[in-house]
Coordinates of C-alpha atoms and ligand atoms in Angstrom, one line a residue:
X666 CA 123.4 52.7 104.6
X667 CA 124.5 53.1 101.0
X668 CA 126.5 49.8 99.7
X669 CA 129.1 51.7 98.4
X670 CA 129.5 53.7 101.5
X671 CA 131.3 50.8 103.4
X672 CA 133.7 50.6 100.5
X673 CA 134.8 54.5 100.6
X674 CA 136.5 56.0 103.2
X675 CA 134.5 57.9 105.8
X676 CA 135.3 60.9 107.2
X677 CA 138.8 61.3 105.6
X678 CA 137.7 64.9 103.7
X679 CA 136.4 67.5 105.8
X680 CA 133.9 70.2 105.0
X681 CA 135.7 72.8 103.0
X682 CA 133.9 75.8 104.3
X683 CA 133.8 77.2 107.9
X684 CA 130.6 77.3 108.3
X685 CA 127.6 75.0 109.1
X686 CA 126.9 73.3 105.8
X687 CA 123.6 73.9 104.0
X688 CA 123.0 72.8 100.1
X689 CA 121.1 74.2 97.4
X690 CA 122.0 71.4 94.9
X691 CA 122.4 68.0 95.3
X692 CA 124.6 64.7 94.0
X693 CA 123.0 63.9 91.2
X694 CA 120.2 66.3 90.6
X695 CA 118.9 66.5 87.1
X696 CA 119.7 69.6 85.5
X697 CA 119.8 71.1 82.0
X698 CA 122.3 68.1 80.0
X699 CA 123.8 66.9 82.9
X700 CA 123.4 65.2 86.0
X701 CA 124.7 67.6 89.2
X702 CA 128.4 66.1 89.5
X703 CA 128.8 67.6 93.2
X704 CA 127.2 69.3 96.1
X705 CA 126.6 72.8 96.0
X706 CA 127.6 73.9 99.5
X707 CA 125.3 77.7 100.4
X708 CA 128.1 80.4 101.2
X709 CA 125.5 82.5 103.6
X710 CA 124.4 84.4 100.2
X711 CA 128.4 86.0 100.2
X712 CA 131.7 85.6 98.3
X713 CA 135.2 85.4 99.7
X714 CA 134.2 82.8 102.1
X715 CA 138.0 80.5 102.5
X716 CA 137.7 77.9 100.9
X717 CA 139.8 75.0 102.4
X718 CA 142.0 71.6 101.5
X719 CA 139.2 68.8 101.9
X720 CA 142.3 66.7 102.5
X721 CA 145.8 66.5 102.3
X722 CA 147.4 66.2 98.9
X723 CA 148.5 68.4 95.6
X724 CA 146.9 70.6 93.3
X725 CA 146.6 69.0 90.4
X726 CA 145.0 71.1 88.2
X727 CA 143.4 74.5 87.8
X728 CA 141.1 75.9 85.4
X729 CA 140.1 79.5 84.8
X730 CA 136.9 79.6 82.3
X731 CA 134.7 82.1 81.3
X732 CA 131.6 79.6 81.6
X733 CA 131.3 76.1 83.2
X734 CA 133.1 75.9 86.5
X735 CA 135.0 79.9 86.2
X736 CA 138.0 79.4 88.6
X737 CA 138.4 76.1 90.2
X738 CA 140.9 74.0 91.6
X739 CA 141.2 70.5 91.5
X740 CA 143.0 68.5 94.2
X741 CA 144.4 64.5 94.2
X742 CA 144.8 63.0 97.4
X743 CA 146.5 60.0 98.0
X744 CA 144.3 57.9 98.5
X745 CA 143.7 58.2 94.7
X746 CA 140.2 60.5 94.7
X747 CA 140.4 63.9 93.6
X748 CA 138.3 66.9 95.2
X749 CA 137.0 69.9 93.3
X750 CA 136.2 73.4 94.5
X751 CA 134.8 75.5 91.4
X752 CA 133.0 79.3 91.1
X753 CA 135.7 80.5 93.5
X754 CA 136.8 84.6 93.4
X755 CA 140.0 84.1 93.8
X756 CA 142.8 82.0 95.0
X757 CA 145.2 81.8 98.3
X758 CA 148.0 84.6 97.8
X759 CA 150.7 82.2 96.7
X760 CA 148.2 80.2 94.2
X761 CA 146.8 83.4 92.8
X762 CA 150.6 84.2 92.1
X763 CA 151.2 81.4 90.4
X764 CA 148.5 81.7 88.3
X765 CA 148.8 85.1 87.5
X766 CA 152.7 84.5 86.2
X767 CA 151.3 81.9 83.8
X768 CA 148.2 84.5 82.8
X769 CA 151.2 87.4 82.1
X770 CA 153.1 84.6 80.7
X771 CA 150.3 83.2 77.9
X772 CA 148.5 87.1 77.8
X773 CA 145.1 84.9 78.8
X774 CA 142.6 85.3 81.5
X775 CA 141.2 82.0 80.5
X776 CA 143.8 79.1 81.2
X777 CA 144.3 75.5 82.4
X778 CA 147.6 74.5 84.1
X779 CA 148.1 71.2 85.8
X780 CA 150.9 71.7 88.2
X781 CA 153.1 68.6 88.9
X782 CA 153.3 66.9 91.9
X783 CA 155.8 68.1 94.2
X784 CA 154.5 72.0 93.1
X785 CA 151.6 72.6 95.4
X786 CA 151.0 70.5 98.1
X787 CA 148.1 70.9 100.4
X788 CA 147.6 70.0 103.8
X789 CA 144.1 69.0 105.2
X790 CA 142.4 72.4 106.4
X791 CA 144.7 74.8 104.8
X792 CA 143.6 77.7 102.8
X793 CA 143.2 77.3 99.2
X794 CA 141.2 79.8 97.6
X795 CA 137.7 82.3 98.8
X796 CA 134.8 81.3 97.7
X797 CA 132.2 83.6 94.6
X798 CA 130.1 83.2 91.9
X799 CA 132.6 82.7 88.8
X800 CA 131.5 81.2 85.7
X801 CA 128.6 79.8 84.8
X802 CA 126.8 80.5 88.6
X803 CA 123.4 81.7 89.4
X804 CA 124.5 82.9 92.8
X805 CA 127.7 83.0 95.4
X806 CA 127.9 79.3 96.5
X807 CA 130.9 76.7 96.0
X808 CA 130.4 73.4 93.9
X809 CA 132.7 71.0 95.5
X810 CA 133.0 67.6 94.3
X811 CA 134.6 64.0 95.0
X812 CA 136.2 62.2 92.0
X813 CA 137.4 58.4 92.3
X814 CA 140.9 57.4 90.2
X815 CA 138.7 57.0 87.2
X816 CA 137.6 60.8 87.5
X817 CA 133.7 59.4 87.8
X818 CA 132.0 62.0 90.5
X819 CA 130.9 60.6 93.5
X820 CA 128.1 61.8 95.7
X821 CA 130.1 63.2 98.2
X822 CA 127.5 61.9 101.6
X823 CA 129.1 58.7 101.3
X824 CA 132.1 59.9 102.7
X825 CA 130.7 62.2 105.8
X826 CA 129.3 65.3 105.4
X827 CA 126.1 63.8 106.7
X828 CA 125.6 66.7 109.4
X829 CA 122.7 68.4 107.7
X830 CA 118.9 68.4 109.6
X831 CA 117.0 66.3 107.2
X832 CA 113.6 65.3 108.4
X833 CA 111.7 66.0 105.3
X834 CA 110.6 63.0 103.0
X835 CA 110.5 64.2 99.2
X836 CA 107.7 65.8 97.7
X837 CA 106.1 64.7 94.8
X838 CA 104.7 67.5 91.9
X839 CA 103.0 64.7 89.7
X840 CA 102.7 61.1 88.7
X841 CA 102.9 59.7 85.5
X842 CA 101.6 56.5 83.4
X843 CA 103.0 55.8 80.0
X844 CA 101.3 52.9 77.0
X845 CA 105.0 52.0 76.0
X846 CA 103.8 50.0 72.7
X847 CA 101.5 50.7 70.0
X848 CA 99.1 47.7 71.8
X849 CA 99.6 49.4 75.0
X850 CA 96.8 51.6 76.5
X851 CA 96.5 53.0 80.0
X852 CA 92.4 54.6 81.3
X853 CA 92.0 54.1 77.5
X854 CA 94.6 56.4 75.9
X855 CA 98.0 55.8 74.3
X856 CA 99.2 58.9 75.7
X857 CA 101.2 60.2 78.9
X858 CA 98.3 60.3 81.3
X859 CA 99.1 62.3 84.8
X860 CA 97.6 60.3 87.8
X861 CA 95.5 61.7 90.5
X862 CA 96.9 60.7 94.0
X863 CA 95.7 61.1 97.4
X864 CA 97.4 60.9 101.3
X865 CA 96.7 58.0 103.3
X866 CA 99.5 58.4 105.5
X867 CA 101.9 61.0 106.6
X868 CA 104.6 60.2 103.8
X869 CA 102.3 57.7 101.9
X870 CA 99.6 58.3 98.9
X871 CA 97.6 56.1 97.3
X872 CA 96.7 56.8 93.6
X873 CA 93.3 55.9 91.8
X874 CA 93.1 52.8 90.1
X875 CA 93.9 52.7 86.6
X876 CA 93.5 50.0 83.5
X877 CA 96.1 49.7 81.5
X878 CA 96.8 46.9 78.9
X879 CA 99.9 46.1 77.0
X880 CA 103.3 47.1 78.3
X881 CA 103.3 50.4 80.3
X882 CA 105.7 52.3 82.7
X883 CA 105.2 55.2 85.4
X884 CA 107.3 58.7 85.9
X885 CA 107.2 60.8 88.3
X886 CA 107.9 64.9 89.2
X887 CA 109.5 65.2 92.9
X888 CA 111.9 67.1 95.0
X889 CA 113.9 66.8 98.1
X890 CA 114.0 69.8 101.0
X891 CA 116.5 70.1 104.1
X892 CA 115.1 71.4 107.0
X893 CA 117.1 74.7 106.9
X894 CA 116.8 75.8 103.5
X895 CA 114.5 76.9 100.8
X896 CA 116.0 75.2 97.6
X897 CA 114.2 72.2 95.7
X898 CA 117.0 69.6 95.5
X899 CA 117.1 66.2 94.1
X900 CA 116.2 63.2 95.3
X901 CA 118.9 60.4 96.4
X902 CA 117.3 57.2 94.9
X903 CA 113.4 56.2 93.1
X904 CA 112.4 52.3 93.3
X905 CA 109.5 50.7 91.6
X906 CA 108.2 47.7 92.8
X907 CA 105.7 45.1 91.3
X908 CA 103.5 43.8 93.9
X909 CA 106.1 43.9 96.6
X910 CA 109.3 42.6 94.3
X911 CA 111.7 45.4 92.9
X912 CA 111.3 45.9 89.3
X913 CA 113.5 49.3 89.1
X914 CA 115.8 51.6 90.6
X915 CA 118.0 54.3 90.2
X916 CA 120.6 55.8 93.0
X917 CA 122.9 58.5 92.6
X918 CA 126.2 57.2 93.9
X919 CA 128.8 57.4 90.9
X920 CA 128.3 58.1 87.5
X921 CA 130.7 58.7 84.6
X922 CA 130.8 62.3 82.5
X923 CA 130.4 59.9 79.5
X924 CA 126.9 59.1 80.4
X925 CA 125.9 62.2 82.3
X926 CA 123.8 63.3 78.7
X927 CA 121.5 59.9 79.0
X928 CA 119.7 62.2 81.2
X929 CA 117.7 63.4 78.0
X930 CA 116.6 59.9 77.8
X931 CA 115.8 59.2 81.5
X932 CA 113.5 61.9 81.7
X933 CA 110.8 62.7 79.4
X934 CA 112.5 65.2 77.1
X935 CA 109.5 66.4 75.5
X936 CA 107.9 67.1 78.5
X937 CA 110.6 68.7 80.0
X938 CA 110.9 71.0 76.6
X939 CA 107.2 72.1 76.8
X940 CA 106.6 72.3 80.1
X941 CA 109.9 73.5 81.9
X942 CA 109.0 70.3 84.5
X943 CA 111.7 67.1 84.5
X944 CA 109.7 63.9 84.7
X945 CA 112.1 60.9 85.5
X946 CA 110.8 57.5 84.0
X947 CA 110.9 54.3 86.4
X948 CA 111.7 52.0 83.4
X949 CA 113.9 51.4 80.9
X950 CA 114.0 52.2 77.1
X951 CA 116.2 51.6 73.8
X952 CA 119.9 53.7 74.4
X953 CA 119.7 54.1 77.5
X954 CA 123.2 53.1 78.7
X955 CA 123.1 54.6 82.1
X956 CA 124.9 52.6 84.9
X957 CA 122.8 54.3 87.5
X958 CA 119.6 53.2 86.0
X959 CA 120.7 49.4 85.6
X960 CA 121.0 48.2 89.1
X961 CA 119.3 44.9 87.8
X962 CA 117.9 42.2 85.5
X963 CA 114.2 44.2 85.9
X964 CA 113.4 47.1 83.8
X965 CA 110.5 48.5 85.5
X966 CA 108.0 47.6 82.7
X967 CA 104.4 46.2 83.7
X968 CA 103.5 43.9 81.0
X969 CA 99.3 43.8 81.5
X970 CA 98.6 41.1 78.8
X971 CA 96.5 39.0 81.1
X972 CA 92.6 39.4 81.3
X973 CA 91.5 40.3 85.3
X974 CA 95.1 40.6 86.8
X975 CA 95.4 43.0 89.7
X976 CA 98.7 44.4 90.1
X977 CA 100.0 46.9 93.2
X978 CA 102.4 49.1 91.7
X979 CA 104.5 50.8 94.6
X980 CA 107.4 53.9 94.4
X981 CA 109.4 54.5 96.9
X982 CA 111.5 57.9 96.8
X983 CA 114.4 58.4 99.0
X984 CA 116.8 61.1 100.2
X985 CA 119.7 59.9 101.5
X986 CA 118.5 60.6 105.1
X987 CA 116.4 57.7 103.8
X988 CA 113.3 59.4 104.8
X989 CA 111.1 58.1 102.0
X990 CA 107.9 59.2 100.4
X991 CA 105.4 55.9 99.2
X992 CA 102.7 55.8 96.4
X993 CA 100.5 52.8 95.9
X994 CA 99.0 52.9 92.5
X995 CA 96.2 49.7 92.0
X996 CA 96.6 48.2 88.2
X997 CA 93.9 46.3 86.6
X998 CA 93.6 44.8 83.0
X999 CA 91.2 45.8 80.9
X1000 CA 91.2 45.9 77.3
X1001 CA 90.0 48.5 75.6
X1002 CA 86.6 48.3 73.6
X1003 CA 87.6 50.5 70.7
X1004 CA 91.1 50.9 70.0
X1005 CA 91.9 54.9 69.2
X1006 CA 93.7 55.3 65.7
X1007 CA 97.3 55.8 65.9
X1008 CA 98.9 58.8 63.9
X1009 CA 102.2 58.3 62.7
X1010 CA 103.2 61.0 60.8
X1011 CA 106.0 60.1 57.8
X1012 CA 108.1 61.8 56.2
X1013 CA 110.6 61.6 53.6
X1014 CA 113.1 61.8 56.0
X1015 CA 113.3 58.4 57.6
X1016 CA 116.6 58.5 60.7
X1017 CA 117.3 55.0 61.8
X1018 CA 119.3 55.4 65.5
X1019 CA 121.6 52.6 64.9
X1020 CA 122.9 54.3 61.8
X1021 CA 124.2 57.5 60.4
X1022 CA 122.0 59.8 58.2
X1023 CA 122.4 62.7 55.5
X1024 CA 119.9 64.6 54.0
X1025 CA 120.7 67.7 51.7
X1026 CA 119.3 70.0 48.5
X1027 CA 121.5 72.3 47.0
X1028 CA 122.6 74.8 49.4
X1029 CA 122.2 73.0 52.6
X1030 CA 123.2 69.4 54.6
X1031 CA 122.2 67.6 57.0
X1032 CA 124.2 64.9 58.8
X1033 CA 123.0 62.8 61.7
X1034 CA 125.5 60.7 63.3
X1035 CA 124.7 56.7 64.4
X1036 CA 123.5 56.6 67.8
X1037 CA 122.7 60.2 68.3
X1038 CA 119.2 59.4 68.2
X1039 CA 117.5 57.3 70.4
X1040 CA 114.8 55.6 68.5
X1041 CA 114.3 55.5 64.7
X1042 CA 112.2 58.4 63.8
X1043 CA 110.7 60.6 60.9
X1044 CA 112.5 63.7 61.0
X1045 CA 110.3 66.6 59.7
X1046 CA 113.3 68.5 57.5
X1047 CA 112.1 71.8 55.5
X1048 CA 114.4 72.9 53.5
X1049 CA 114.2 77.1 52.8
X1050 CA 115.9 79.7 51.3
X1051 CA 119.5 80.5 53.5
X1052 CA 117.2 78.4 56.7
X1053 CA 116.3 74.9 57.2
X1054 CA 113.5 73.6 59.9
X1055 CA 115.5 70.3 61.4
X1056 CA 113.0 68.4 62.7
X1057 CA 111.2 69.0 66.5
X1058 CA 113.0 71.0 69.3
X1059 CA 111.1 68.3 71.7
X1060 CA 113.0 65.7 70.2
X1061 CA 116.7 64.6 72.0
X1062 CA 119.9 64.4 70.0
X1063 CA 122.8 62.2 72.2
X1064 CA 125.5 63.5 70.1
X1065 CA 126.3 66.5 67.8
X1066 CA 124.7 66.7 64.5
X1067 CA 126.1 68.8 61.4
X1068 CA 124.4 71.6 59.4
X1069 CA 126.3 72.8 56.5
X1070 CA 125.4 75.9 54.3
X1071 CA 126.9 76.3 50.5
X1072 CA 128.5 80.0 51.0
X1073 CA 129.7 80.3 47.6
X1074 CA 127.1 82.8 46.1
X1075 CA 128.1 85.7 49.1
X1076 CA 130.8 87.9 48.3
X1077 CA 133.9 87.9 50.3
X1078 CA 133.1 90.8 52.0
X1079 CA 129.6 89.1 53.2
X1080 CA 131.2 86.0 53.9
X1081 CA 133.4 87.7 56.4
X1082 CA 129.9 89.0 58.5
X1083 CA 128.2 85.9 58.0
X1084 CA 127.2 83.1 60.6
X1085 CA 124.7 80.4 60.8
X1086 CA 122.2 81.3 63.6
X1087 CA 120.0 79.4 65.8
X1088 CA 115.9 80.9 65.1
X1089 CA 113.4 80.5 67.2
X1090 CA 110.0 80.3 66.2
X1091 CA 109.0 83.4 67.6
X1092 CA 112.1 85.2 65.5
X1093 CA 115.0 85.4 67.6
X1094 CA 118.2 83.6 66.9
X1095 CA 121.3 83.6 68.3
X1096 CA 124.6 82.4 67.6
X1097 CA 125.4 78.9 66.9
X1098 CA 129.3 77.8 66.4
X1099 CA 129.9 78.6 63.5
X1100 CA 133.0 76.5 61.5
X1101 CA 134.6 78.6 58.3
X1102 CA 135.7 77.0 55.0
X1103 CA 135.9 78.3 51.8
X1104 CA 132.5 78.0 50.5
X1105 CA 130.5 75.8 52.8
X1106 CA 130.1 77.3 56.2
X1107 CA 129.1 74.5 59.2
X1108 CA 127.7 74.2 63.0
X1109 CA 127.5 70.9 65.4
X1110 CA 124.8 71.0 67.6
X1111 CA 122.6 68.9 69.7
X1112 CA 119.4 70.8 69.4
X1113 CA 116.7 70.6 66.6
X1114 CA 114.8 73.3 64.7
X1115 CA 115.8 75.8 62.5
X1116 CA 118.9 76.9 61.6
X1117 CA 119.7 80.0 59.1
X1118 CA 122.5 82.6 57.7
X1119 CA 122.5 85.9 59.1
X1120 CA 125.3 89.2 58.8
X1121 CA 126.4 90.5 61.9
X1122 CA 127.5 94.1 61.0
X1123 CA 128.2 95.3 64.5
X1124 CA 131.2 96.2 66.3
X1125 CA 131.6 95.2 70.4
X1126 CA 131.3 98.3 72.6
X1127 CA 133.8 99.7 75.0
X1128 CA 132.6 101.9 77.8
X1129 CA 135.0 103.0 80.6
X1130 CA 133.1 102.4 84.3
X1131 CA 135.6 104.3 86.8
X1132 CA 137.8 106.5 84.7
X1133 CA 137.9 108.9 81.6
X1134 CA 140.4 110.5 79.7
X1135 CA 143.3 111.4 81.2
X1136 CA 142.1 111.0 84.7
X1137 CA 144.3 110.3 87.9
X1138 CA 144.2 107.1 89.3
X1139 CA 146.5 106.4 92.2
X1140 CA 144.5 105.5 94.5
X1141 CA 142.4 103.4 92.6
X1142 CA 142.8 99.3 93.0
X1143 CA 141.2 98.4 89.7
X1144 CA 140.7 99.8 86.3
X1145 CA 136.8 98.4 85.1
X1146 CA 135.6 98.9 81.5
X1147 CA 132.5 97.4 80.2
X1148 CA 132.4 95.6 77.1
X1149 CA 129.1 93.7 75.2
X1150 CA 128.2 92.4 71.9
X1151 CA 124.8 92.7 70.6
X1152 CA 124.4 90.4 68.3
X1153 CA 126.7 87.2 68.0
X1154 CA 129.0 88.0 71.4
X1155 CA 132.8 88.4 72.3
X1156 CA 135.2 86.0 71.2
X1157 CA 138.3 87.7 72.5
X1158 CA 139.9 90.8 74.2
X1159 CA 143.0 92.0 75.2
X1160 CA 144.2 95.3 76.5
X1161 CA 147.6 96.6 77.1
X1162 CA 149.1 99.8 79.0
X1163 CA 152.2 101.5 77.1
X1164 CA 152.2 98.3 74.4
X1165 CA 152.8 96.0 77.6
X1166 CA 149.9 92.8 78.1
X1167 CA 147.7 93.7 81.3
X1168 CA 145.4 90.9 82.8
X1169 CA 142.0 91.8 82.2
X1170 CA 139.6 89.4 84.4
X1171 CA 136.5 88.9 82.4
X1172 CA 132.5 88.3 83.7
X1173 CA 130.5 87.8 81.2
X1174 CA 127.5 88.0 83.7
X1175 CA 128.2 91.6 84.7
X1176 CA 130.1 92.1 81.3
X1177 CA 132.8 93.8 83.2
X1178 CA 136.8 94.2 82.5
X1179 CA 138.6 94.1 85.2
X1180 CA 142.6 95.0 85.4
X1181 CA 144.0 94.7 89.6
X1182 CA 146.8 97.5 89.5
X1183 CA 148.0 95.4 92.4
X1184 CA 149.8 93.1 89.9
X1185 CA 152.1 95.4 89.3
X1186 CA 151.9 95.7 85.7
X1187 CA 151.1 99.2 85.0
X1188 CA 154.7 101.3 86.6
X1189 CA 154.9 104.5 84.3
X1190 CA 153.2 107.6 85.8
X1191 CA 151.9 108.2 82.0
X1192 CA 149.8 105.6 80.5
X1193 CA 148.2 104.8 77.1
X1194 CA 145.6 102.0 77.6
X1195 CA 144.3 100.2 74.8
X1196 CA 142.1 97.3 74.7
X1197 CA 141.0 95.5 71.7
X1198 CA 137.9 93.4 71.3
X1199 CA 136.5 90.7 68.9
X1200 CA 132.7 89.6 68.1
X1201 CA 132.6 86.1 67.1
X1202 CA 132.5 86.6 62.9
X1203 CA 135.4 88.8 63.8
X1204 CA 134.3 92.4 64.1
X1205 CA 136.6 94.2 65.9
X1206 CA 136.3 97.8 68.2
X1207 CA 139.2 99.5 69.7
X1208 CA 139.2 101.6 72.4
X1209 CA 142.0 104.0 73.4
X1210 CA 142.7 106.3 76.4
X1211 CA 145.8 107.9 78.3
X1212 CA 145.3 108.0 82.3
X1213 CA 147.9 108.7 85.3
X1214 CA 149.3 106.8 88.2
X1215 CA 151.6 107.9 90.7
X1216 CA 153.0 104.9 93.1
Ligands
LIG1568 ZN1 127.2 72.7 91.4

């Protein structure tokens, strides 16, 4: 039993599906930027499942986005928590209308309202939406959440939802040891060594004995599985000990959106980069100002300084079932006999963490903001002609950095199809936000490597999917067009009937248009459809055709 369970209430939000509840993501899990901020609730591999009020209240706020969450809801009980439902199809019939008057009203698909108080209230149990694969969703589930009155996600077991066969302990993919210092060594090396472990017991493994000297920390690779379902979820809580006494621990209970991003620092980013696997370190390290990673005075760092010490390391990892998976790893001092060289490699471009950088030539600037790096480090900068190599992409950036690009020799003309791109090593770029002024041209990102200009001289495409020219549609439901951008993707659209807005729903997955003739907006028998749609430098394609309804 969680601590923080006893001071929630239990059991006062209900499942919000009708169905038994199986997960294919967890509170907490680490994912790409972000810790997982809810459950992902398995919706039998189907949409339109009804989604329903956890527990009485109002909606409070709902969001329609192409990306992210898609449609979701958002709903504050009073109590003072806030539940979230998100990748939903649609909403109930008297929500959807509500939202669809203030989509005809702002001639938007994408929109945020946050309905007042006495609008929409809710009662536990009552239908609020069906459930899909909206936004940013690699398959029909629904993402629900629990928010305190600080809107910090909660994982959402400590309030119920406990009714899931768990028998499983975690599995571990690999074990880590890491020298920490430039004294620190571990079997010799100063590098990340992985750590051979074998089973001694049905949830137990012992690893071989390793000697380390100096200061040195362990990661490790793992998972979590329900009984009932395939999907590799994450883990609930990781504690180290030092020979029996707790030296480090993290559990997933709460965390704030503000510090969701220190993930790049609890895990080993470069690793993660270079080998698509998330290693989670067991200690602490400079800028790391993660709540759920501070539960005490310790910070998980074996300090080996003392000739013929013995040290049992032990890991416990937990799902919140508790069943628990144990390693044992035996530590023995031993300094090393030859020291290996260390290679730093310096650069003119020194970054301190704790303060702001700039580096720039001519054409091109570089600003690095104070604290968006987590250690001090020699940034390899090369700058080229319309590109510039920004250091590694295996290095973490906490915050936005700036890359700005002197315009001023491009003619207006070129200006206009001109963007800064993200390159890849093997040549492809893509898009990266690109911010016009009049001669210097700028992106914020928080990824290294290279950056350059490029044109995009390409309109968007417009395909019709169930009509052509002049075709009868009465007893069609739904008009479809397909629309795609090649190079640096669509910004906007919008399509009307007869110079009137119609609501075009938007998927970027399937890269469908979709208008619903069942809201009523199209009401002449003769109709002239156009839709008009914008890459993101601007280019723009319109598409005209006449078709025929009779009601
Ligand atoms: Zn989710």
């Amino acid at each position: 039993m969680s601590q923080t369970e006893s001071e929630v209430p239990q059991n006062y939000f209900h499942k919000p599906l009708d169905i038994p509840i199986l997960l294919s993501g967890t509170f907490g899990e680490l994912r790409s930027n972000h810790f997982h901020s809810g459950m992902d609730i398995k919706t039998q591999g189907r949409t339109e499942l009804p989604v329903e009020a956890s527990a009485e209240g109002y909606i409070s706020r709902i969001k329609i986005q192409r990306y992210g969450y898609g449609k979701a809801i958002y709903i504050t009980h009073p109590n003072g928590y806030q539940t979230v439902y998100a990748h939903l199809n649609h909403f109930s019939p008297d929500i959807e209308a509500y939202v669809k008057q203030a989509q005809y009203k702002k001639e938007s698909y994408t929109i945020e309202l946050f309905p007042a108080e006495d609008k929409i209230k809710v009662n536990q149990g009552e239908l609020i939406a069906y459930s899909g694969n909206s936004g940013s969703s690699g398959g029909p589930h629904l993402h629900f959440e629990i928010r305190d009155s600080n809107s910090r996600p909660m994982n959402p077991f400590l309030f119920g939802f406990k009714d899931i066969q768990d028998t499983k302990a975690p599995m571990i993919r690999g074990l880590y040891a890491y020298p920490l210092t430039k004294e620190s060594i571990v079997d010799g090396k100063r590098s990340r060594k992985k750590i051979k472990l074998s089973k001694i017991g049905k949830d137990t493994y012992k690893a071989e004995a390793i000697d380390a000297f100096g200061e040195i920390g362990f990661g490790f690779d793992a998972y979590d599985q329900f009984d009932l379902a395939y999907n590799k979820n994450g883990l609930y809580s990781a504690e180290a000990f030092e020979n029996g006494k707790k030296i480090f621990e993290t559990k997933f209970d709460r965390f704030s959106f503000a510090e969701t991003r220190y993930i790049n620092r609890m895990i080993d980013y470069a690793f993660f980069k270079e080998h698509k696997k998330r290693i989670q370190k067991l200690f602490l390290q400079s800028n790391l100002n993660l709540d759920l990673a501070q539960k005490n005075d310790h910070d998980g760092i074996l300090r080996m300084d003392q000739d013929s010490t013995s040290i049992t390391y032990r890991i416990d990892l937990k799902d919140y079932m508790g069943n628990t998976k144990t390693i044992q790893i035996p530590v023995e001092t031993k300094r090393a006999s030859e020291l290996p060289e260390i290679e730093e490699k310096r650069t003119p471009y020194f970054a301190q963490s704790n303060y702001a950088s700039a580096f720039d030539n001519n054409q091109i600037d570089v600003y690095i903001p104070k604290n968006a790096l987590y250690e001090d480090t020699y940034l390899d900068i090369q700058f080229g002609f319309n590109e510039i190599k920004v250091h590694e992409y295996t290095t973490p950036l906490h915050k936005s950095m700036s890359i700005g690009f002197d315009v001023s020799e491009f003619s207006e003309e070129d200006k206009s199809k001109l963007y800064i791109a993200k390159i890849f090593p093997w040549g492809s770029y893509y898009y990266s936000n690109t911010k016009k002024k009049k001669n210097r041209f700028v992106t914020y990102t928080k990824d290294f490597g290279t950056y350059g200009l490029k044109f995009d001289n390409e309109k968007p495409t417009i395909k019709p999917v169930n009509f052509r020219d002049g075709k009868w549609m009465s007893n069609y439901r739904y008009l479809k067009l397909e629309i795609d951008d090649a190079e640096t993707g669509i910004d906007a659209f919008h399509a009307t009937v007869n110079g009137e807005f119609i609501l075009m729903e938007y998927d970027y997955k399937t890269k469908i248009l979709t208008h619903d003739f069942n809201d009523n907006a199209v009401t002449e028998t003769r109709n002239k459809l156009k839709v008009v749609v914008t890459d993101k430098v601007g280019n723009t394609r319109i598409f005209e055709a006449n078709f025929n309804r009779k009601k």
